[in-house]
CSV table of C-alpha atoms in Angstrom, one decimal:
chain,number,residue,atom,x,y,z
Q,1,UNK,CA,-1.5,-37.2,-12.2
Q,2,UNK,CA,-3.4,-39.5,-10.0
Q,3,UNK,CA,-6.5,-38.5,-8.0
Q,4,UNK,CA,-5.5,-37.0,-4.8
Q,5,UNK,CA,-7.5,-34.8,-2.3
Q,6,UNK,CA,-5.2,-33.5,0.5
Q,7,UNK,CA,-6.6,-31.8,3.6
Q,8,UNK,CA,-3.5,-29.8,4.6
Q,9,UNK,CA,-0.9,-28.3,2.2
Q,10,UNK,CA,2.5,-26.7,2.8
Q,11,UNK,CA,4.1,-25.0,-0.2
Q,12,UNK,CA,7.8,-24.0,-0.1
Q,13,UNK,CA,9.0,-21.5,-2.7
Q,14,UNK,CA,12.5,-20.4,-3.5
Q,15,UNK,CA,14.4,-18.1,-5.9
Q,16,UNK,CA,13.3,-20.0,-9.0
Q,17,UNK,CA,9.7,-18.8,-8.8
Q,18,UNK,CA,10.7,-15.2,-8.8
Q,19,UNK,CA,13.5,-15.6,-11.3
Q,20,UNK,CA,11.0,-15.6,-14.1
Q,21,UNK,CA,9.7,-12.2,-13.0
Q,22,UNK,CA,13.2,-10.8,-13.4
Q,23,UNK,CA,14.4,-11.0,-9.8
Q,24,UNK,CA,18.1,-11.8,-9.5
Q,25,UNK,CA,18.8,-15.2,-7.9
Q,26,UNK,CA,21.5,-15.5,-5.2
Q,27,UNK,CA,23.0,-19.0,-5.7
Q,28,UNK,CA,23.0,-19.6,-9.5
Q,29,UNK,CA,26.4,-19.6,-11.2
Q,30,UNK,CA,25.6,-16.0,-12.5
Q,31,UNK,CA,23.7,-15.1,-9.3
Q,32,UNK,CA,24.4,-12.3,-6.8
Q,33,UNK,CA,26.8,-14.4,-4.6
Q,34,UNK,CA,28.9,-14.9,-7.7
Q,35,UNK,CA,29.4,-11.2,-7.9
Q,36,UNK,CA,29.3,-10.0,-4.3
Q,37,UNK,CA,30.9,-11.6,-1.2
Q,38,UNK,CA,28.0,-12.6,1.1
Q,39,UNK,CA,30.3,-12.0,4.1
Q,40,UNK,CA,30.3,-8.3,3.3
Q,41,UNK,CA,26.6,-7.7,2.9
Q,42,UNK,CA,24.7,-10.6,4.4
Q,43,UNK,CA,26.2,-11.2,7.8
Q,44,UNK,CA,25.9,-9.4,11.1
Q,45,UNK,CA,29.7,-9.0,11.1
Q,46,UNK,CA,29.6,-7.4,7.6
Q,47,UNK,CA,26.9,-4.9,8.8
Q,48,UNK,CA,29.0,-4.0,11.9
Q,49,UNK,CA,32.1,-3.5,9.7
Q,50,UNK,CA,30.4,-1.4,6.9
Q,51,UNK,CA,26.7,-0.6,7.4
Q,52,UNK,CA,26.6,1.8,4.5
Q,53,UNK,CA,27.7,-0.9,2.1
Q,54,UNK,CA,25.0,-3.2,3.4
Q,55,UNK,CA,22.4,-0.5,3.3
Q,56,UNK,CA,23.3,0.3,-0.3
Q,57,UNK,CA,23.2,-3.4,-1.3
Q,58,UNK,CA,19.6,-3.8,0.0
Q,59,UNK,CA,18.5,-0.4,-1.2
Q,60,UNK,CA,19.3,-1.5,-4.7
Q,61,UNK,CA,17.4,-4.8,-4.2
Q,62,UNK,CA,14.4,-2.9,-2.7
Q,63,UNK,CA,14.2,-0.3,-5.4
Q,64,UNK,CA,14.4,-3.1,-8.0
Q,65,UNK,CA,11.1,-4.5,-6.8
Q,66,UNK,CA,9.3,-1.7,-8.5
Q,67,UNK,CA,10.5,-3.0,-11.8
Q,68,UNK,CA,9.2,-6.6,-11.5
Q,69,UNK,CA,5.7,-8.1,-11.1
Q,70,UNK,CA,4.2,-11.4,-10.0
Q,71,UNK,CA,4.2,-14.1,-12.7
Q,72,UNK,CA,1.7,-16.9,-13.4
Q,73,UNK,CA,3.2,-19.1,-10.8
Q,74,UNK,CA,2.7,-16.6,-8.0
Q,75,UNK,CA,-0.8,-16.0,-9.2
Q,76,UNK,CA,-1.5,-19.8,-9.4
Q,77,UNK,CA,-0.4,-20.3,-5.8
Q,78,UNK,CA,-2.6,-17.5,-4.6
Q,79,UNK,CA,-5.5,-19.1,-6.4
Q,80,UNK,CA,-4.7,-22.4,-4.7
Q,81,UNK,CA,-4.9,-20.7,-1.3
Q,82,UNK,CA,-8.2,-19.1,-2.1
Q,83,UNK,CA,-9.8,-22.2,-3.6
Q,84,UNK,CA,-8.4,-25.0,-1.3
Q,85,UNK,CA,-10.9,-25.8,1.5
Q,86,UNK,CA,-8.3,-27.2,3.9
Q,87,UNK,CA,-5.3,-25.9,5.8
Q,88,UNK,CA,-2.8,-24.1,3.7
Q,89,UNK,CA,0.6,-22.4,4.4
Q,90,UNK,CA,2.9,-20.9,1.9
Q,91,UNK,CA,6.5,-20.7,3.2
Q,92,UNK,CA,8.9,-18.6,1.0
Q,93,UNK,CA,12.6,-18.3,1.2
Q,94,UNK,CA,12.3,-15.2,-1.0
Q,95,UNK,CA,12.6,-11.7,0.5
Q,96,UNK,CA,10.6,-10.0,-2.4
Q,97,UNK,CA,6.9,-9.1,-2.1
Q,98,UNK,CA,5.7,-10.9,-5.3
Q,99,UNK,CA,3.6,-13.4,-3.4
Q,100,UNK,CA,1.7,-10.6,-1.5
Q,101,UNK,CA,1.2,-8.7,-4.7
Q,102,UNK,CA,-0.2,-11.9,-6.4
Q,103,UNK,CA,-2.8,-12.1,-3.5
Q,104,UNK,CA,-1.3,-14.6,-1.1
Q,105,UNK,CA,-2.3,-14.1,2.5
Q,106,UNK,CA,-1.4,-17.3,4.4
Q,107,UNK,CA,2.3,-16.6,3.9
Q,108,UNK,CA,5.4,-16.9,6.0
Q,109,UNK,CA,8.7,-15.2,4.9
Q,110,UNK,CA,11.2,-17.4,6.7
Q,111,UNK,CA,14.1,-15.3,5.5
Q,112,UNK,CA,12.5,-11.9,6.2
Q,113,UNK,CA,11.4,-9.2,3.8
Q,114,UNK,CA,13.1,-6.5,1.8
Q,115,UNK,CA,10.3,-4.1,2.5
Q,116,UNK,CA,10.7,-4.1,6.3
Q,117,UNK,CA,13.1,-2.6,8.7
Q,118,UNK,CA,14.3,-4.1,12.0
Q,119,UNK,CA,15.4,-1.9,14.8
Q,120,UNK,CA,18.5,-3.3,16.7
Q,121,UNK,CA,17.7,-1.0,19.6
Q,122,UNK,CA,14.1,-1.8,20.5
Q,123,UNK,CA,13.4,-4.9,18.3
Q,124,UNK,CA,10.5,-3.4,16.5
Q,125,UNK,CA,9.7,-4.1,12.8
Q,126,UNK,CA,8.2,-1.6,10.4
Q,127,UNK,CA,7.2,-1.5,6.7
Q,128,UNK,CA,10.1,0.2,4.8
Q,129,UNK,CA,9.9,1.0,1.1
Q,130,UNK,CA,12.4,3.8,0.7
Q,131,UNK,CA,16.2,3.9,1.0
Q,132,UNK,CA,17.6,3.0,4.4
Q,133,UNK,CA,20.8,4.5,5.9
Q,134,UNK,CA,22.7,5.1,9.2
Q,135,UNK,CA,20.6,8.4,9.3
Q,136,UNK,CA,17.3,6.5,9.4
Q,137,UNK,CA,15.2,6.9,12.5
Q,138,UNK,CA,13.2,4.0,14.1
Q,139,UNK,CA,9.5,5.0,14.1
Q,140,UNK,CA,9.0,3.3,17.5
Q,141,UNK,CA,11.9,4.3,19.7
Q,142,UNK,CA,13.1,7.2,17.6
Q,143,UNK,CA,16.8,6.0,17.8
Q,144,UNK,CA,18.9,7.0,14.8
Q,145,UNK,CA,21.3,4.5,13.2
Q,146,UNK,CA,19.8,1.4,14.6
Q,147,UNK,CA,17.7,0.2,11.6
Q,148,UNK,CA,18.8,-2.7,9.4
Q,149,UNK,CA,17.0,-4.6,6.7
Q,150,UNK,CA,14.6,-7.2,8.2
Q,151,UNK,CA,16.2,-10.1,6.4
Q,152,UNK,CA,17.8,-13.2,7.8
Q,153,UNK,CA,21.6,-13.1,7.4
Q,154,UNK,CA,24.0,-16.0,7.3
Q,155,UNK,CA,24.4,-17.3,10.9
Q,156,UNK,CA,21.0,-16.1,12.0
Q,157,UNK,CA,17.9,-18.2,12.7
Q,158,UNK,CA,15.1,-18.2,10.1
Q,159,UNK,CA,11.8,-16.7,11.2
Q,160,UNK,CA,8.7,-18.5,12.5
Q,161,UNK,CA,10.2,-22.0,12.5
Q,162,UNK,CA,7.8,-23.2,15.2
Q,163,UNK,CA,4.9,-22.4,13.0
Q,164,UNK,CA,6.5,-24.0,9.9
Q,165,UNK,CA,7.4,-27.2,11.7
Q,166,UNK,CA,3.9,-27.5,13.2
Q,167,UNK,CA,2.5,-27.2,9.7
Q,168,UNK,CA,4.9,-29.7,8.2
Q,169,UNK,CA,4.1,-32.2,11.0
Q,170,UNK,CA,0.4,-32.1,10.1
Q,171,UNK,CA,0.3,-31.6,6.4
Q,172,UNK,CA,-0.5,-34.4,3.9
Q,173,UNK,CA,0.9,-32.7,0.9
Q,174,UNK,CA,4.2,-30.8,0.7
Q,175,UNK,CA,5.2,-29.0,-2.5
Q,176,UNK,CA,8.5,-27.4,-3.2
Q,177,UNK,CA,8.7,-24.8,-6.0
Q,178,UNK,CA,11.8,-23.3,-7.5
Q,179,UNK,CA,14.3,-24.2,-4.7
Q,180,UNK,CA,17.9,-25.3,-4.9
Q,181,UNK,CA,17.6,-28.0,-2.2
Q,182,UNK,CA,20.9,-26.9,-0.6
Q,183,UNK,CA,19.8,-24.2,1.8
Q,184,UNK,CA,19.0,-25.4,5.3
Q,185,UNK,CA,16.8,-25.6,7.2
Q,186,UNK,CA,14.4,-25.3,4.2
Q,187,UNK,CA,16.2,-28.2,2.4
Q,188,UNK,CA,15.2,-30.5,5.2
Q,189,UNK,CA,11.4,-29.7,5.0
Q,190,UNK,CA,10.8,-32.5,2.6
Q,191,UNK,CA,12.2,-35.1,5.0
Q,192,UNK,CA,10.1,-33.6,7.8
Q,193,UNK,CA,6.9,-33.8,5.7
Q,194,UNK,CA,7.7,-37.4,4.6
Q,195,UNK,CA,8.2,-38.4,8.2
Q,196,UNK,CA,4.8,-37.1,8.9
Q,197,UNK,CA,3.3,-39.2,6.1
Q,198,UNK,CA,2.8,-36.4,3.5
Q,199,UNK,CA,3.0,-36.8,-0.2
Q,200,UNK,CA,5.9,-34.8,-1.5
Q,201,UNK,CA,6.2,-33.1,-4.9
Q,202,UNK,CA,9.0,-31.0,-6.4
Q,203,UNK,CA,8.2,-28.4,-9.1
Q,204,UNK,CA,11.4,-27.0,-10.4
Q,205,UNK,CA,13.2,-25.9,-13.6
Q,206,UNK,CA,15.6,-28.7,-13.2
Q,207,UNK,CA,16.2,-31.4,-10.5
Q,208,UNK,CA,17.2,-29.9,-7.2
Q,209,UNK,CA,20.0,-31.3,-5.0
Q,210,UNK,CA,17.3,-33.0,-2.9
Q,211,UNK,CA,15.2,-34.2,-5.8
Q,212,UNK,CA,15.6,-37.8,-4.9
Q,213,UNK,CA,13.8,-37.2,-1.6
Q,214,UNK,CA,10.5,-36.3,-3.3
Q,215,UNK,CA,7.9,-38.9,-4.2
Q,216,UNK,CA,7.2,-37.0,-7.5
Q,217,UNK,CA,9.1,-34.4,-9.5
Q,218,UNK,CA,7.8,-32.2,-12.3
Q,219,UNK,CA,10.4,-30.1,-14.1
Q,220,UNK,CA,10.0,-27.1,-16.3
Q,221,UNK,CA,9.4,-23.3,-16.2
Q,222,UNK,CA,7.5,-22.3,-13.0
Q,223,UNK,CA,5.1,-20.2,-15.1
Q,224,UNK,CA,4.0,-23.2,-17.0
Q,225,UNK,CA,4.1,-26.2,-14.5
Q,226,UNK,CA,2.8,-24.5,-11.4
Q,227,UNK,CA,-0.5,-23.2,-12.9
Q,228,UNK,CA,-1.0,-26.6,-14.5
Q,229,UNK,CA,-0.3,-28.4,-11.2
Q,230,UNK,CA,-2.7,-26.2,-9.3
Q,231,UNK,CA,-5.5,-26.8,-11.8
Q,232,UNK,CA,-5.0,-30.5,-11.6
Q,233,UNK,CA,-4.9,-30.4,-7.8
Q,234,UNK,CA,-8.1,-28.4,-7.5
Q,235,UNK,CA,-9.8,-30.6,-10.0
Q,236,UNK,CA,-8.8,-33.7,-7.9
Q,237,UNK,CA,-6.8,-35.2,-10.8
């Protein structure tokens, strides 16, 4: 790798980084959407039609987090955040909590979080680690039956896009880790970063659908290539 000393970094992570921890992916050929119709469990209409089905789906995902742990790639990105002297933002499409458990702080969950609840009545958000159902009560407004998983469903706008786009417009290094390159708006971040003049690098198990948009691509297991990339970056190599 050539010598490069960025002053502002944006890192985007997708399902590929958590897959090596044992978290099920959604879009792979054997992923969740190959087994479950997303229209039933990941749309506002599906929740209106059968809220208990949706709650059960996310309760299973939430309870499964206790069986997985951050891997070397998560840990490496947390180390990069701590050691990098400039501006840094980690944007994840994942709804698990593995980045937090690895130590990441400057983190944005653009698709929401499994361990949070959103109240449809008052709009409040709360940490939520147990099962959720139609009998669950909102801690803020005390309404029953108004809580839903605080995740972005199909047809909804991802969270904190203003913050993300501001970071992309000012970064000089954009790194994408473990993404498919076909989920928008995240798939368009590389073009936004390139337009702003940033260097763009893909770290992925295999070439993503948008691989050709990146200046550089490194392919392999995230647990191997991400720690190596971080060490090279921090060493200025």
